[in-house]
């Protein structure tokens, strides 16, 4: 009876709903699953547990995608970014664990709103790609990963317009985001930010999220890509506004 009450609790149902929608978004568009989920999960469980869930989901994706990306990556370009990001990720984790959760939640909502608007406009970095700039991007990505588990969006905006073949850009992003995800999860675990209760939440969220990534990639094949991406971005913007002002 107690197990049934837990499984049918508003928190569990809300978590399943977030996993369902985030998975559909990620499965069709290839982006947006984590940044959709993180502000809503932070409303349900608080920012620390939300980050743990998002990073755990990212670990599964990393395990699936990393082996194929390794041979295609331009290591000379991404290694400095990865190394700098690994140095700064613990700073983000420290901010997450020491800052008022309400401030963190609203900050994550604002970040999601800005990210959605930026992607709507189609903006990406058009400036120089010097080691200094790459290092700054790596540092920001690491901090955002530590705070909210979504630092990969920063690296994406930087690398997406690099002029390299799409396969190379994709491989570079998989490795950078994978490194950020692993580092973020490990640092949060070592800092005591992942509790036993979070394991139960992962058992609820991860299967739903992963299943609907698979479903989303198939159900929406007949839908206009441009239309669906716009719907997904407007949905992200709405989530950002709601979580920022709630």
Tab-separated table of C-alpha atoms in Angstrom:
chain	number	residue	atom	x	y	z
A	1	UNK	CA	0.000	0.000	0.000
A	2	UNK	CA	2.822	2.368	0.868
A	3	UNK	CA	4.615	1.590	-2.416
A	4	UNK	CA	1.408	2.229	-4.343
A	5	UNK	CA	0.951	5.580	-2.612
A	6	UNK	CA	4.508	6.563	-3.556
A	7	UNK	CA	4.090	5.480	-7.179
A	8	UNK	CA	0.805	7.383	-7.452
A	9	UNK	CA	2.013	10.475	-5.616
A	10	UNK	CA	1.849	13.868	-7.384
A	11	UNK	CA	5.668	14.027	-7.394
A	12	UNK	CA	5.997	10.680	-9.158
A	13	UNK	CA	3.319	11.499	-11.722
A	14	UNK	CA	4.907	14.901	-12.392
A	15	UNK	CA	8.336	13.260	-12.791
A	16	UNK	CA	6.930	10.774	-15.304
A	17	UNK	CA	5.292	13.633	-17.222
A	18	UNK	CA	8.554	15.596	-17.347
A	19	UNK	CA	10.460	12.507	-18.494
A	20	UNK	CA	7.860	11.826	-21.182
A	21	UNK	CA	7.896	15.323	-22.686
A	22	UNK	CA	11.665	15.787	-22.306
A	23	UNK	CA	12.256	12.448	-24.016
A	24	UNK	CA	9.953	13.328	-26.918
A	25	UNK	CA	11.714	16.671	-27.394
A	26	UNK	CA	15.171	15.088	-27.237
A	27	UNK	CA	14.197	12.201	-29.507
A	28	UNK	CA	12.900	14.328	-32.355
A	29	UNK	CA	14.905	17.526	-32.285
A	30	UNK	CA	18.165	16.097	-30.925
A	31	UNK	CA	18.352	18.818	-28.262
A	32	UNK	CA	16.421	20.390	-25.437
A	33	UNK	CA	15.630	17.374	-23.270
A	34	UNK	CA	17.863	18.363	-20.379
A	35	UNK	CA	17.166	22.088	-20.470
A	36	UNK	CA	13.423	21.370	-20.574
A	37	UNK	CA	13.646	18.974	-17.628
A	38	UNK	CA	16.013	20.769	-15.257
A	39	UNK	CA	13.803	23.732	-14.255
A	40	UNK	CA	10.693	21.576	-13.865
A	41	UNK	CA	12.488	18.879	-11.884
A	42	UNK	CA	13.898	21.629	-9.671
A	43	UNK	CA	10.316	22.667	-8.912
A	44	UNK	CA	9.449	19.085	-7.970
A	45	UNK	CA	12.537	18.021	-6.003
A	46	UNK	CA	14.765	21.068	-5.621
A	47	UNK	CA	17.795	21.979	-7.753
A	48	UNK	CA	20.290	19.468	-6.330
A	49	UNK	CA	18.159	16.378	-6.945
A	50	UNK	CA	17.119	17.783	-10.329
A	51	UNK	CA	20.751	18.142	-11.396
A	52	UNK	CA	21.471	14.600	-10.203
A	53	UNK	CA	18.628	13.249	-12.368
A	54	UNK	CA	19.646	15.222	-15.456
A	55	UNK	CA	23.299	14.198	-15.136
A	56	UNK	CA	22.342	10.548	-14.596
A	57	UNK	CA	20.280	10.655	-17.792
A	58	UNK	CA	23.257	12.233	-19.538
A	59	UNK	CA	25.519	9.387	-18.435
A	60	UNK	CA	23.298	6.902	-20.264
A	61	UNK	CA	23.442	8.963	-23.444
A	62	UNK	CA	27.197	9.355	-23.096
A	63	UNK	CA	27.682	5.596	-22.841
A	64	UNK	CA	25.646	5.127	-26.026
A	65	UNK	CA	27.227	7.857	-28.142
A	66	UNK	CA	30.825	8.255	-26.977
A	67	UNK	CA	32.407	5.178	-28.663
A	68	UNK	CA	31.314	6.258	-32.142
A	69	UNK	CA	32.432	9.855	-31.604
A	70	UNK	CA	35.996	9.160	-30.492
A	71	UNK	CA	37.527	8.537	-33.968
A	72	UNK	CA	35.870	11.585	-35.596
A	73	UNK	CA	36.655	14.265	-33.011
A	74	UNK	CA	39.201	17.029	-33.589
A	75	UNK	CA	41.079	16.466	-30.355
A	76	UNK	CA	43.455	19.376	-30.769
A	77	UNK	CA	40.477	21.713	-30.735
A	78	UNK	CA	38.422	20.205	-27.933
A	79	UNK	CA	41.011	18.991	-25.408
A	80	UNK	CA	41.740	22.524	-24.089
A	81	UNK	CA	37.998	23.183	-23.702
A	82	UNK	CA	37.488	19.887	-21.903
A	83	UNK	CA	40.418	20.405	-19.530
A	84	UNK	CA	39.341	23.934	-18.601
A	85	UNK	CA	35.730	22.829	-18.127
A	86	UNK	CA	36.824	20.051	-15.762
A	87	UNK	CA	38.647	22.605	-13.622
A	88	UNK	CA	35.618	24.901	-13.359
A	89	UNK	CA	32.851	22.315	-12.943
A	90	UNK	CA	33.518	21.942	-9.167
A	91	UNK	CA	32.960	25.698	-8.797
A	92	UNK	CA	29.490	25.266	-10.254
A	93	UNK	CA	28.844	22.307	-7.953
A	94	UNK	CA	29.875	24.422	-4.969
A	95	UNK	CA	27.470	27.187	-6.051
A	96	UNK	CA	24.671	24.615	-6.397
A	97	UNK	CA	25.213	23.203	-2.911
A	98	UNK	CA	25.783	26.484	-1.058
A	99	UNK	CA	23.290	28.873	-2.679
A	100	UNK	CA	19.651	29.285	-1.684
A	101	UNK	CA	17.769	26.655	-3.745
A	102	UNK	CA	15.117	29.202	-4.722
A	103	UNK	CA	17.767	31.444	-6.281
A	104	UNK	CA	19.285	28.482	-8.114
A	105	UNK	CA	15.890	27.384	-9.427
A	106	UNK	CA	15.025	30.845	-10.704
A	107	UNK	CA	18.487	31.202	-12.195
A	108	UNK	CA	18.064	27.922	-14.068
A	109	UNK	CA	14.688	29.090	-15.351
A	110	UNK	CA	16.230	32.328	-16.602
A	111	UNK	CA	19.098	30.429	-18.262
A	112	UNK	CA	16.606	28.168	-20.077
A	113	UNK	CA	14.627	31.201	-21.244
A	114	UNK	CA	17.746	32.923	-22.601
A	115	UNK	CA	18.943	29.699	-24.257
A	116	UNK	CA	15.559	29.178	-25.949
A	117	UNK	CA	15.406	32.751	-27.259
A	118	UNK	CA	19.000	32.494	-28.483
A	119	UNK	CA	18.221	29.314	-30.425
A	120	UNK	CA	15.025	30.855	-31.840
A	121	UNK	CA	17.097	33.657	-33.312
A	122	UNK	CA	19.567	31.149	-34.706
A	123	UNK	CA	22.466	32.895	-32.990
A	124	UNK	CA	25.842	31.200	-32.737
A	125	UNK	CA	29.379	32.400	-32.112
A	126	UNK	CA	30.793	34.147	-35.202
A	127	UNK	CA	33.888	35.649	-33.613
A	128	UNK	CA	37.467	34.349	-33.423
A	129	UNK	CA	38.163	30.848	-32.109
A	130	UNK	CA	41.390	31.448	-30.250
A	131	UNK	CA	42.642	29.247	-27.389
A	132	UNK	CA	41.605	32.017	-24.981
A	133	UNK	CA	38.030	32.118	-26.298
A	134	UNK	CA	37.830	28.324	-26.263
A	135	UNK	CA	39.078	28.329	-22.676
A	136	UNK	CA	36.448	30.877	-21.638
A	137	UNK	CA	33.731	28.771	-23.282
A	138	UNK	CA	35.063	25.716	-21.461
A	139	UNK	CA	35.035	27.556	-18.135
A	140	UNK	CA	31.458	28.783	-18.583
A	141	UNK	CA	30.335	25.325	-19.720
A	142	UNK	CA	31.903	23.759	-16.634
A	143	UNK	CA	30.314	26.225	-14.222
A	144	UNK	CA	26.866	25.869	-15.810
A	145	UNK	CA	27.208	22.081	-15.722
A	146	UNK	CA	28.022	22.162	-12.019
A	147	UNK	CA	25.110	24.463	-11.225
A	148	UNK	CA	22.471	23.005	-13.511
A	149	UNK	CA	23.794	20.059	-15.514
A	150	UNK	CA	23.191	21.890	-18.811
A	151	UNK	CA	26.570	23.393	-19.673
A	152	UNK	CA	26.568	21.572	-23.003
A	153	UNK	CA	24.269	24.241	-24.438
A	154	UNK	CA	27.069	26.806	-24.077
A	155	UNK	CA	29.538	24.621	-25.973
A	156	UNK	CA	26.913	23.943	-28.640
A	157	UNK	CA	26.376	27.638	-29.403
A	158	UNK	CA	30.149	28.024	-29.752
A	159	UNK	CA	30.912	24.990	-31.913
A	160	UNK	CA	27.815	24.760	-34.102
A	161	UNK	CA	29.062	27.459	-36.510
A	162	UNK	CA	32.691	26.328	-36.650
A	163	UNK	CA	32.460	25.512	-40.362
A	164	UNK	CA	33.522	21.907	-39.831
A	165	UNK	CA	31.589	18.937	-41.257
A	166	UNK	CA	28.425	18.153	-39.322
A	167	UNK	CA	29.764	14.738	-38.282
A	168	UNK	CA	32.856	16.350	-36.776
A	169	UNK	CA	30.854	18.996	-34.910
A	170	UNK	CA	28.535	16.310	-33.576
A	171	UNK	CA	31.475	14.154	-32.445
A	172	UNK	CA	33.142	17.112	-30.725
A	173	UNK	CA	29.927	17.992	-28.901
A	174	UNK	CA	29.326	14.404	-27.817
A	175	UNK	CA	32.787	14.239	-26.254
A	176	UNK	CA	32.639	17.670	-24.614
A	177	UNK	CA	29.132	17.152	-23.236
A	178	UNK	CA	30.052	13.618	-22.184
A	179	UNK	CA	33.086	14.864	-20.271
A	180	UNK	CA	31.006	17.598	-18.627
A	181	UNK	CA	28.318	15.099	-17.653
A	182	UNK	CA	30.750	12.622	-16.124
A	183	UNK	CA	32.599	15.363	-14.259
A	184	UNK	CA	29.395	16.985	-13.023
A	185	UNK	CA	28.013	13.694	-11.725
A	186	UNK	CA	31.271	12.640	-10.043
A	187	UNK	CA	31.827	16.020	-8.387
A	188	UNK	CA	28.235	16.115	-7.136
A	189	UNK	CA	28.551	12.571	-5.792
A	190	UNK	CA	31.849	13.306	-4.024
A	191	UNK	CA	30.396	16.489	-2.525
A	192	UNK	CA	27.529	14.516	-0.999
A	193	UNK	CA	24.918	16.045	-3.281
A	194	UNK	CA	23.486	12.701	-4.446
A	195	UNK	CA	21.430	11.018	-1.735
A	196	UNK	CA	19.949	7.535	-1.476
A	197	UNK	CA	16.480	8.944	-2.207
A	198	UNK	CA	17.793	10.217	-5.533
A	199	UNK	CA	18.345	6.622	-6.674
A	200	UNK	CA	14.599	5.965	-6.450
A	201	UNK	CA	13.918	9.156	-8.396
A	202	UNK	CA	16.360	7.980	-11.082
A	203	UNK	CA	14.500	4.664	-11.337
A	204	UNK	CA	11.336	6.631	-12.088
A	205	UNK	CA	12.797	9.245	-14.417
A	206	UNK	CA	15.446	7.438	-16.469
A	207	UNK	CA	13.358	4.619	-18.017
A	208	UNK	CA	10.616	7.069	-18.993
A	209	UNK	CA	13.061	9.576	-20.449
A	210	UNK	CA	15.023	6.989	-22.433
A	211	UNK	CA	11.885	5.220	-23.711
A	212	UNK	CA	10.350	8.422	-25.012
A	213	UNK	CA	13.597	9.479	-26.686
A	214	UNK	CA	13.194	6.313	-28.757
A	215	UNK	CA	9.476	6.919	-29.312
A	216	UNK	CA	9.964	10.588	-30.145
A	217	UNK	CA	12.522	9.780	-32.823
A	218	UNK	CA	9.908	7.648	-34.609
A	219	UNK	CA	6.469	9.128	-33.958
A	220	UNK	CA	7.328	12.580	-35.253
A	221	UNK	CA	9.127	11.575	-38.454
A	222	UNK	CA	6.197	12.841	-40.526
A	223	UNK	CA	6.095	16.207	-38.793
A	224	UNK	CA	7.706	19.316	-40.238
A	225	UNK	CA	11.155	19.601	-38.664
A	226	UNK	CA	11.080	23.396	-38.662
A	227	UNK	CA	7.593	23.487	-37.117
A	228	UNK	CA	8.417	20.999	-34.389
A	229	UNK	CA	11.691	22.718	-33.497
A	230	UNK	CA	9.819	26.009	-33.144
A	231	UNK	CA	7.179	24.372	-30.939
A	232	UNK	CA	9.923	22.835	-28.793
A	233	UNK	CA	11.723	26.177	-28.461
A	234	UNK	CA	8.543	28.036	-27.513
A	235	UNK	CA	7.847	25.313	-24.965
A	236	UNK	CA	11.326	25.795	-23.494
A	237	UNK	CA	10.788	29.556	-23.365
A	238	UNK	CA	7.456	29.073	-21.566
A	239	UNK	CA	9.067	26.734	-19.034
A	240	UNK	CA	11.849	29.263	-18.456
A	241	UNK	CA	9.355	32.062	-17.805
A	242	UNK	CA	7.190	29.960	-15.476
A	243	UNK	CA	10.089	28.711	-13.361
A	244	UNK	CA	11.747	32.139	-13.204
A	245	UNK	CA	8.669	33.922	-11.847
A	246	UNK	CA	7.033	31.080	-9.852
